Amino acid sequence: MKKRIIILPGDGIGKEVTTEGKKVLDKIAETFGHQFEYDYASIGHEAIEATGNPLPDETLEKLKKCDAILFGAVGHPTYDNDPTLKVRPEQGLLKMRKELGLYANLRPIKLFDELLGASSIKPEILKGSDILFFRELTGDVYFGEKGRKDDRNTAYDLMIYQRFEVERIAHKAFQAAQTRKKKVTSVDKANVLESSRLWREVVQEIGKQYPDVTLEHQFVDAAAMKLIQTPRSFDVVLTGNLFGDILTDEASQIAGSMGMLASASVGDKVGLYEPIHGSAHDITGKGIANPLASILSAALLLDISFGMKEESETVIAAVESVLKQGFRTGDIADTSTDKTKILNTHVMGSEVAKNIKKIKSFAQA
Ligand code: NAD
C-alpha cells in the first residue's frame, strides 16, 4: 500500500520521539512491503520563531493533503513562564484540531504486564486494566468565549457544548465498546453544570441505539477516584475536553509513565497520532525521552488510518517483546531488579524496529 505521512516533530522531545516513531514505520513498510512517503512541517514554538505563526498556512495545506499525521509535541518554557504572551505554541495545536475537524481523541490506557512495578499503584489493583478513553476535542472551555472584565480582576472561560458535538463522539465511543467489553462510562458533572446535563441527556439518547452496550454515568470527581481505586471496572470512558484532559493524565499512571501513552485524534477526514506527553523541556536534548508513546501512536496510525491491523499488532508485540527482554528507558526503569537494561531514546527505537522483523518471521513460520 502506498501512503503519504506528514511528520510534525514540533518542540522539545517531540523531535526525538517522532524520529523513533518514523523508524518503526519504516521497518513496517520494509517488512510488509508498503511504501510510506514522508514530508515534514513546522508547528508550535519552532514555527513561531520561523514565521510568527504557530500553525503556518503551508503546514495546514500539507496536513489537508496527506493520509495521516505523526505529531510530537508543542511547548516552550518561555510561554509557560509568561502567560501574557499573545502568540503561543498551543494555539497551533488547537487550530489544527479545529481546522482538520479532529473532534475525537482516543487514548488507550494499555498496561504491559512487564511494567506492573513501574506504576505507583499496587500491581494487584492494576493487573488486567485496559481502558479506552474518548475525549471530546473541539468544544468545552477550550473553545468557549473567554476574557477579562474591564477591571481585569475577573476572568471567564465559557464551558459550552452543542448537541451534535456530543452525538458524534458518543456514537464513536459506543461503536468502540461493541468491539470490546461492551461498557461505556460517561463522565460529566451533571449535578452542577448545565453543559454536563445536556451531555448526559444526549449520551442517554444515543445509548438507546446500542442496546448491547451497558451505559453508566459518573461524576468527574468520583471517576477520578475510581480510576485509581478500581481501574479494571472501566472499559470505554466517554468524556468532554477538560475532564478528559485531566483524567487521561491521571490514567497515565496506570500505564507506568506519560512516556507510554499514545493517542489518536480523529474526525471525518485525516487522523493525527501523538503521545499524550508534552515537549518535556526538562529532559530535551539528553537522549533519555521514552519513545514508546510515539511508537505506539504509530501503531494506532497503522490501524485506524490505514486499516493495517496486522502491522499495528506487530508494533505492539515488538514493544512488548522489548519490555520482556528487560529493556527500559529511565522513566519506566524498575530499580528493584538489576535485570533492567536502561536504553537511550535512539537505541530503544532501534530495539523495537529490530523486533518487528523477528515477530513477522515468527508469525510466518
Ligand atoms: P510534559 O508531558 O512535557 O512533562 C511532564 C513530565 O513527564 C516531565 O517531568 C517530563 O520529563 C516527563 N515526560 C514526559 N514525556 C516523557 C517521555 N516521553 N519520556 C520520559 N519522561 C517524560 O508536561 P509539562 O512539563 O506539563 O509541559 C511541558 C510543555 O509541554 C509545556 O510547554 C506544555 O504546554 C506542553 N504540552 C504540550 C502538549 C502537546 O503538545 N500535546 C501536551 C502537554 C503539554
Short mmCIF file of C-alpha atoms and ligand atoms in Angstrom, two decimals:
data_model
loop_
_atom_site.label_atom_id
_atom_site.label_comp_id
_atom_site.label_asym_id
_atom_site.label_seq_id
_atom_site.Cartn_x
_atom_site.Cartn_y
_atom_site.Cartn_z
CA MET A 1 0.00 0.00 0.00
CA LYS A 2 1.25 3.50 -0.81
CA LYS A 3 0.60 6.20 1.81
CA ARG A 4 1.69 9.76 2.48
CA ILE A 5 2.51 10.69 6.10
CA ILE A 6 3.27 14.18 7.40
CA ILE A 7 5.58 14.34 10.40
CA LEU A 8 5.17 17.31 12.74
CA PRO A 9 8.03 16.95 15.23
CA GLY A 10 7.16 20.24 17.00
CA ASP A 11 9.16 21.28 20.06
CA GLY A 12 11.37 19.79 22.79
CA ILE A 13 11.40 16.00 22.88
CA GLY A 14 8.82 15.96 20.06
CA LYS A 15 11.68 15.76 17.56
CA GLU A 16 13.46 12.98 19.44
CA VAL A 17 10.42 10.72 19.82
CA THR A 18 8.94 11.17 16.32
CA THR A 19 12.33 10.15 14.87
CA GLU A 20 11.82 6.79 16.58
CA GLY A 21 8.14 6.59 15.56
CA LYS A 22 9.20 7.06 11.95
CA LYS A 23 11.97 4.46 12.33
CA VAL A 24 9.34 1.90 13.30
CA LEU A 25 7.02 2.91 10.44
CA ASP A 26 9.97 2.48 8.04
CA LYS A 27 10.59 -1.01 9.38
CA ILE A 28 6.90 -1.88 8.98
CA ALA A 29 6.95 -0.65 5.37
CA GLU A 30 10.08 -2.71 4.63
CA THR A 31 8.75 -5.85 6.37
CA PHE A 32 5.22 -5.79 4.96
CA GLY A 33 6.00 -4.40 1.51
CA HIS A 34 4.34 -0.98 1.85
CA GLN A 35 5.51 2.34 0.54
CA PHE A 36 5.34 5.22 3.03
CA GLU A 37 6.22 8.67 1.72
CA TYR A 38 7.05 11.33 4.33
CA ASP A 39 7.12 15.08 4.46
CA TYR A 40 7.84 17.38 7.41
CA ALA A 41 6.11 20.58 8.51
CA SER A 42 6.50 23.01 11.40
CA ILE A 43 4.20 23.83 14.32
CA GLY A 44 4.44 25.39 17.77
CA HIS A 45 7.33 27.40 19.16
CA GLU A 46 9.57 26.35 16.30
CA ALA A 47 7.01 27.72 13.79
CA ILE A 48 6.56 30.96 15.77
CA GLU A 49 10.32 31.52 15.68
CA ALA A 50 10.44 30.94 11.92
CA THR A 51 7.21 32.62 10.76
CA GLY A 52 5.50 34.31 13.74
CA ASN A 53 2.59 31.85 13.35
CA PRO A 54 2.20 28.65 15.49
CA LEU A 55 0.40 26.93 12.56
CA PRO A 56 1.72 28.36 9.27
CA ASP A 57 -0.59 28.13 6.23
CA GLU A 58 2.00 25.99 4.48
CA THR A 59 1.73 23.40 7.30
CA LEU A 60 -2.06 23.39 7.18
CA GLU A 61 -2.05 22.88 3.40
CA LYS A 62 0.24 19.86 3.72
CA LEU A 63 -1.91 18.39 6.50
CA LYS A 64 -5.05 18.63 4.40
CA LYS A 65 -3.48 16.60 1.62
CA CYS A 66 -1.94 13.65 3.48
CA ASP A 67 -3.17 10.21 4.61
CA ALA A 68 -2.09 10.53 8.25
CA ILE A 69 -0.11 12.77 10.62
CA LEU A 70 2.52 11.74 13.18
CA PHE A 71 2.87 14.55 15.69
CA GLY A 72 5.39 15.08 18.52
CA ALA A 73 4.51 17.90 20.96
CA VAL A 74 4.49 21.69 21.23
CA GLY A 75 5.54 23.96 24.06
CA HIS A 76 8.43 26.03 25.36
CA PRO A 77 9.36 27.36 28.82
CA THR A 78 9.19 30.97 27.50
CA TYR A 79 5.41 30.70 27.29
CA ASP A 80 4.93 28.56 30.40
CA ASN A 81 6.61 31.30 32.43
CA ASP A 82 4.80 34.22 30.78
CA PRO A 83 1.04 33.66 30.44
CA THR A 84 0.58 37.18 28.98
CA LEU A 85 2.26 36.31 25.65
CA LYS A 86 -0.39 36.61 22.94
CA VAL A 87 1.05 34.23 20.32
CA ARG A 88 1.52 30.78 21.88
CA PRO A 89 2.56 27.29 20.67
CA GLU A 90 -0.63 25.56 21.89
CA GLN A 91 -2.71 27.85 19.66
CA GLY A 92 -1.19 25.93 16.73
CA LEU A 93 -2.43 22.67 18.21
CA LEU A 94 -5.96 23.94 18.94
CA LYS A 95 -6.26 25.50 15.49
CA MET A 96 -5.03 22.31 13.83
CA ARG A 97 -7.68 20.23 15.69
CA LYS A 98 -10.41 22.66 14.70
CA GLU A 99 -9.31 23.07 11.04
CA LEU A 100 -8.97 19.34 10.48
CA GLY A 101 -12.23 18.55 12.31
CA LEU A 102 -10.43 16.28 14.80
CA TYR A 103 -13.20 16.00 17.35
CA ALA A 104 -12.48 12.66 19.00
CA ASN A 105 -9.33 11.91 20.92
CA LEU A 106 -8.81 8.20 21.59
CA ARG A 107 -6.45 7.32 24.39
CA PRO A 108 -5.92 3.63 25.05
CA ILE A 109 -4.58 3.01 28.56
CA LYS A 110 -2.79 -0.23 27.95
CA LEU A 111 -0.84 -1.77 30.76
CA PHE A 112 2.02 -4.02 29.74
CA ASP A 113 2.44 -6.73 32.43
CA GLU A 114 6.18 -6.08 32.39
CA LEU A 115 5.57 -2.56 33.73
CA LEU A 116 3.35 -3.53 36.67
CA GLY A 117 6.16 -2.49 39.01
CA ALA A 118 6.72 0.89 37.33
CA SER A 119 3.41 2.38 38.47
CA SER A 120 2.83 3.99 41.84
CA ILE A 121 -0.41 1.94 42.06
CA LYS A 122 -0.33 -1.57 43.58
CA PRO A 123 0.11 -4.32 40.93
CA GLU A 124 -2.86 -6.37 42.21
CA ILE A 125 -5.15 -3.38 41.59
CA LEU A 126 -3.68 -2.65 38.17
CA LYS A 127 -3.28 -6.08 36.60
CA GLY A 128 -5.64 -6.57 33.67
CA SER A 129 -6.57 -2.87 33.32
CA ASP A 130 -7.49 -1.95 29.76
CA ILE A 131 -9.30 1.35 29.26
CA LEU A 132 -10.10 3.28 26.10
CA PHE A 133 -10.79 6.98 26.62
CA PHE A 134 -12.85 9.04 24.18
CA ARG A 135 -12.10 12.68 24.95
CA GLU A 136 -14.09 15.30 23.03
CA LEU A 137 -11.62 17.67 21.44
CA THR A 138 -13.22 20.67 19.77
CA GLY A 139 -15.68 22.04 22.35
CA ASP A 140 -15.79 22.90 26.08
CA VAL A 141 -13.87 25.65 27.90
CA TYR A 142 -11.00 25.49 25.42
CA PHE A 143 -13.15 26.93 22.64
CA GLY A 144 -15.89 28.81 24.51
CA GLU A 145 -15.85 32.58 24.86
CA LYS A 146 -13.09 33.73 27.19
CA GLY A 147 -11.93 37.05 28.53
CA ARG A 148 -11.45 39.53 31.34
CA LYS A 149 -13.92 42.04 32.67
CA ASP A 150 -12.91 45.71 32.47
CA ASP A 151 -11.44 45.70 35.97
CA ARG A 152 -9.03 42.93 34.79
CA ASN A 153 -9.68 41.12 38.09
CA THR A 154 -12.47 38.89 36.81
CA ALA A 155 -11.81 36.25 34.14
CA TYR A 156 -14.07 33.70 32.44
CA ASP A 157 -13.91 30.72 30.08
CA LEU A 158 -17.28 29.55 28.85
CA MET A 159 -17.94 25.80 29.06
CA ILE A 160 -20.10 25.19 26.00
CA TYR A 161 -21.35 22.08 24.20
CA GLN A 162 -23.72 21.66 21.29
CA ARG A 163 -25.89 18.57 20.78
CA PHE A 164 -24.14 17.49 17.53
CA GLU A 165 -20.73 17.63 19.20
CA VAL A 166 -21.85 15.18 21.89
CA GLU A 167 -23.74 12.96 19.44
CA ARG A 168 -20.85 12.34 17.07
CA ILE A 169 -18.32 11.36 19.73
CA ALA A 170 -20.89 9.30 21.65
CA HIS A 171 -21.50 7.20 18.50
CA LYS A 172 -17.76 6.57 18.18
CA ALA A 173 -17.49 5.53 21.84
CA PHE A 174 -20.46 3.13 21.69
CA GLN A 175 -19.18 1.60 18.44
CA ALA A 176 -15.76 1.02 20.01
CA ALA A 177 -17.39 -0.52 23.10
CA GLN A 178 -19.19 -3.03 20.84
CA THR A 179 -15.77 -4.40 19.84
CA ARG A 180 -14.55 -4.54 23.46
CA LYS A 181 -16.26 -5.35 26.79
CA LYS A 182 -19.49 -3.54 25.80
CA LYS A 183 -19.50 -0.93 28.54
CA VAL A 184 -19.41 2.88 28.29
CA THR A 185 -18.81 5.08 31.32
CA SER A 186 -19.82 8.64 30.52
CA VAL A 187 -18.11 11.17 32.79
CA ASP A 188 -19.60 14.61 33.48
CA LYS A 189 -20.54 16.98 36.29
CA ALA A 190 -24.29 16.96 35.68
CA ASN A 191 -25.10 17.72 39.31
CA VAL A 192 -23.83 21.31 38.86
CA LEU A 193 -23.13 22.11 35.19
CA GLU A 194 -25.83 22.74 32.57
CA SER A 195 -23.46 21.75 29.74
CA SER A 196 -22.99 18.42 31.54
CA ARG A 197 -26.78 17.98 31.81
CA LEU A 198 -27.02 18.34 28.02
CA TRP A 199 -24.05 15.94 27.69
CA ARG A 200 -25.81 13.30 29.82
CA GLU A 201 -29.17 13.73 28.07
CA VAL A 202 -27.60 13.25 24.61
CA VAL A 203 -25.43 10.30 25.67
CA GLN A 204 -28.53 8.56 27.11
CA GLU A 205 -30.39 9.08 23.82
CA ILE A 206 -27.52 7.77 21.70
CA GLY A 207 -27.04 4.86 24.12
CA LYS A 208 -30.54 3.58 23.25
CA GLN A 209 -29.29 2.87 19.73
CA TYR A 210 -26.69 0.48 21.18
CA PRO A 211 -28.75 -1.88 23.40
CA ASP A 212 -25.88 -4.39 23.56
CA VAL A 213 -23.69 -1.80 25.36
CA THR A 214 -24.13 -1.04 29.08
CA LEU A 215 -24.10 2.68 29.79
CA GLU A 216 -23.22 4.14 33.18
CA HIS A 217 -22.68 7.74 34.27
CA GLN A 218 -20.13 9.01 36.76
CA PHE A 219 -19.41 12.47 38.08
CA VAL A 220 -15.88 13.53 37.26
CA ASP A 221 -14.77 13.72 40.89
CA ALA A 222 -15.93 10.14 41.56
CA ALA A 223 -14.41 8.93 38.29
CA ALA A 224 -11.04 10.44 39.27
CA MET A 225 -11.13 8.38 42.46
CA LYS A 226 -12.37 5.15 40.87
CA LEU A 227 -9.73 5.24 38.14
CA ILE A 228 -7.09 4.65 40.79
CA GLN A 229 -9.23 2.57 43.14
CA THR A 230 -10.74 0.09 40.63
CA PRO A 231 -9.19 0.69 37.18
CA ARG A 232 -10.42 -2.72 35.97
CA SER A 233 -14.04 -1.57 36.34
CA PHE A 234 -13.68 0.67 33.24
CA ASP A 235 -13.90 -0.32 29.58
CA VAL A 236 -14.69 2.73 27.37
CA VAL A 237 -14.72 6.14 29.07
CA LEU A 238 -16.52 8.94 27.23
CA THR A 239 -15.95 12.49 28.41
CA GLY A 240 -15.58 16.16 27.48
CA ASN A 241 -12.47 18.10 26.61
CA LEU A 242 -11.47 19.46 30.03
CA PHE A 243 -12.36 16.41 32.12
CA GLY A 244 -10.70 14.15 29.55
CA ASP A 245 -7.52 16.21 29.59
CA ILE A 246 -7.16 15.78 33.34
CA LEU A 247 -8.38 12.17 33.68
CA THR A 248 -6.11 10.83 30.95
CA ASP A 249 -3.02 12.29 32.59
CA GLU A 250 -4.14 10.66 35.82
CA ALA A 251 -4.72 7.39 33.96
CA SER A 252 -1.18 7.56 32.53
CA GLN A 253 -0.05 6.36 35.94
CA ILE A 254 -1.88 3.10 35.28
CA ALA A 255 0.43 2.56 32.32
CA GLY A 256 3.51 3.45 34.38
CA SER A 257 4.58 6.70 32.70
CA MET A 258 3.49 9.53 30.44
CA GLY A 259 6.13 8.16 28.09
CA MET A 260 3.99 5.05 27.42
CA LEU A 261 0.68 6.59 26.33
CA ALA A 262 -0.31 7.03 22.72
CA SER A 263 -3.31 8.85 21.31
CA ALA A 264 -5.26 9.23 18.11
CA SER A 265 -7.27 12.31 17.15
CA VAL A 266 -9.86 11.54 14.53
CA GLY A 267 -12.81 13.16 12.82
CA ASP A 268 -14.24 12.64 9.40
CA LYS A 269 -11.02 13.18 7.44
CA VAL A 270 -7.32 12.71 8.20
CA GLY A 271 -6.18 11.28 11.57
CA LEU A 272 -3.46 12.67 13.82
CA TYR A 273 -1.38 10.48 16.13
CA GLU A 274 0.63 11.74 19.08
CA PRO A 275 1.92 10.81 22.52
CA ILE A 276 -0.10 12.29 25.37
CA HIS A 277 3.01 13.88 26.88
CA GLY A 278 4.25 17.39 26.17
CA SER A 279 7.57 18.78 24.99
CA ALA A 280 9.30 17.96 28.34
CA HIS A 281 11.99 20.61 28.24
CA ASP A 282 13.47 19.29 31.46
CA ILE A 283 14.83 16.29 29.52
CA THR A 284 15.12 17.70 25.96
CA GLY A 285 18.45 17.03 24.25
CA LYS A 286 19.54 14.49 26.85
CA GLY A 287 18.58 11.48 24.73
CA ILE A 288 16.60 9.94 27.61
CA ALA A 289 12.98 10.52 26.46
CA ASN A 290 10.88 7.39 26.24
CA PRO A 291 9.91 6.96 22.55
CA LEU A 292 7.37 4.18 23.18
CA ALA A 293 4.36 6.55 23.30
CA SER A 294 5.29 7.85 19.85
CA ILE A 295 5.91 4.31 18.59
CA LEU A 296 2.54 3.17 19.98
CA SER A 297 0.97 6.23 18.31
CA ALA A 298 2.43 4.96 15.04
CA ALA A 299 0.71 1.63 15.79
CA LEU A 300 -2.63 3.45 16.16
CA LEU A 301 -1.96 5.28 12.89
CA LEU A 302 -1.45 1.98 11.05
CA ASP A 303 -4.65 0.51 12.48
CA ILE A 304 -7.05 3.47 12.36
CA SER A 305 -5.94 5.48 9.32
CA PHE A 306 -4.55 2.70 7.12
CA GLY A 307 -6.62 -0.30 8.31
CA MET A 308 -3.36 -2.25 8.77
CA LYS A 309 -4.36 -4.39 11.75
CA GLU A 310 -1.62 -6.97 11.49
CA GLU A 311 1.06 -4.30 11.10
CA SER A 312 -0.29 -2.41 14.10
CA GLU A 313 -0.39 -5.53 16.26
CA THR A 314 3.17 -6.33 15.18
CA VAL A 315 4.36 -2.96 16.51
CA ILE A 316 2.60 -3.55 19.84
CA ALA A 317 4.04 -7.08 20.04
CA ALA A 318 7.53 -5.66 19.31
CA VAL A 319 7.16 -3.17 22.19
CA GLU A 320 6.01 -5.99 24.47
CA SER A 321 8.95 -8.14 23.43
CA VAL A 322 11.47 -5.34 24.10
CA LEU A 323 9.99 -4.83 27.58
CA LYS A 324 10.09 -8.61 28.22
CA GLN A 325 13.80 -8.57 27.40
CA GLY A 326 14.27 -6.08 30.27
CA PHE A 327 14.93 -3.02 28.11
CA ARG A 328 13.69 0.23 29.64
CA THR A 329 14.13 3.97 29.38
CA GLY A 330 14.81 5.74 32.67
CA ASP A 331 11.20 6.79 33.33
CA ILE A 332 9.98 3.15 33.42
CA ALA A 333 13.06 1.57 34.98
CA ASP A 334 12.43 -0.98 37.71
CA THR A 335 15.02 -0.14 40.35
CA SER A 336 14.20 -3.23 42.43
CA THR A 337 15.98 -5.56 39.99
CA ASP A 338 19.38 -5.50 38.35
CA LYS A 339 17.97 -7.22 35.24
CA THR A 340 16.75 -3.89 33.81
CA LYS A 341 18.82 -2.56 30.91
CA ILE A 342 18.47 1.20 30.55
CA LEU A 343 18.49 2.38 26.94
CA ASN A 344 18.56 5.85 25.44
CA THR A 345 15.78 7.10 23.16
CA HIS A 346 17.52 6.15 19.95
CA VAL A 347 18.52 2.62 20.99
CA MET A 348 15.03 1.90 22.38
CA GLY A 349 13.57 2.82 18.97
CA SER A 350 16.11 0.59 17.21
CA GLU A 351 15.33 -2.35 19.51
CA VAL A 352 11.60 -2.09 18.72
CA ALA A 353 12.37 -1.89 14.98
CA LYS A 354 14.66 -4.93 15.22
CA ASN A 355 11.92 -6.94 16.92
CA ILE A 356 9.39 -6.17 14.18
CA LYS A 357 11.25 -8.31 11.70
CA LYS A 358 11.62 -11.15 14.23
CA ILE A 359 7.92 -11.12 15.13
CA LYS A 360 6.84 -11.14 11.47
CA SER A 361 9.18 -14.07 10.65
CA PHE A 362 7.93 -15.94 13.73
CA ALA A 363 4.29 -15.39 12.69
CA GLN A 364 5.06 -16.76 9.19
CA ALA A 365 6.97 -19.82 10.46
P1 NAD B 1 5.25 17.05 29.86
O1 NAD B 1 4.38 15.93 29.45
O2 NAD B 1 6.08 17.66 28.82
O3 NAD B 1 6.22 16.52 31.05
C1 NAD B 1 5.73 16.10 32.33
C2 NAD B 1 6.81 15.21 33.00
O4 NAD B 1 6.87 13.94 32.36
C3 NAD B 1 8.22 15.82 32.88
O5 NAD B 1 8.94 15.53 34.06
C4 NAD B 1 8.84 15.06 31.72
O6 NAD B 1 10.24 14.94 31.79
C5 NAD B 1 8.15 13.68 31.83
N1 NAD B 1 7.98 13.10 30.49
C6 NAD B 1 7.09 13.48 29.54
N2 NAD B 1 7.23 12.75 28.44
C7 NAD B 1 8.22 11.88 28.68
C8 NAD B 1 8.86 10.85 27.92
N3 NAD B 1 8.50 10.58 26.65
N4 NAD B 1 9.87 10.16 28.50
C9 NAD B 1 10.25 10.42 29.75
N5 NAD B 1 9.71 11.36 30.54
C10 NAD B 1 8.70 12.09 30.01
O7 NAD B 1 4.31 18.13 30.57
P2 NAD B 1 4.65 19.57 31.15
O8 NAD B 1 6.01 19.54 31.80
O9 NAD B 1 3.48 19.94 31.96
O10 NAD B 1 4.70 20.52 29.89
C11 NAD B 1 5.89 20.84 29.15
C12 NAD B 1 5.47 21.62 27.91
O11 NAD B 1 4.71 20.77 27.05
C13 NAD B 1 4.58 22.82 28.21
O12 NAD B 1 5.01 23.87 27.39
C14 NAD B 1 3.18 22.37 27.84
O13 NAD B 1 2.37 23.43 27.41
C15 NAD B 1 3.48 21.42 26.69
N6 NAD B 1 2.48 20.37 26.48
C16 NAD B 1 2.20 20.07 25.17
C17 NAD B 1 1.33 19.03 24.88
C18 NAD B 1 1.09 18.68 23.43
O14 NAD B 1 1.79 19.17 22.56
N7 NAD B 1 0.11 17.84 23.11
C19 NAD B 1 0.73 18.29 25.91
C20 NAD B 1 1.04 18.61 27.23
C21 NAD B 1 1.93 19.65 27.50
#
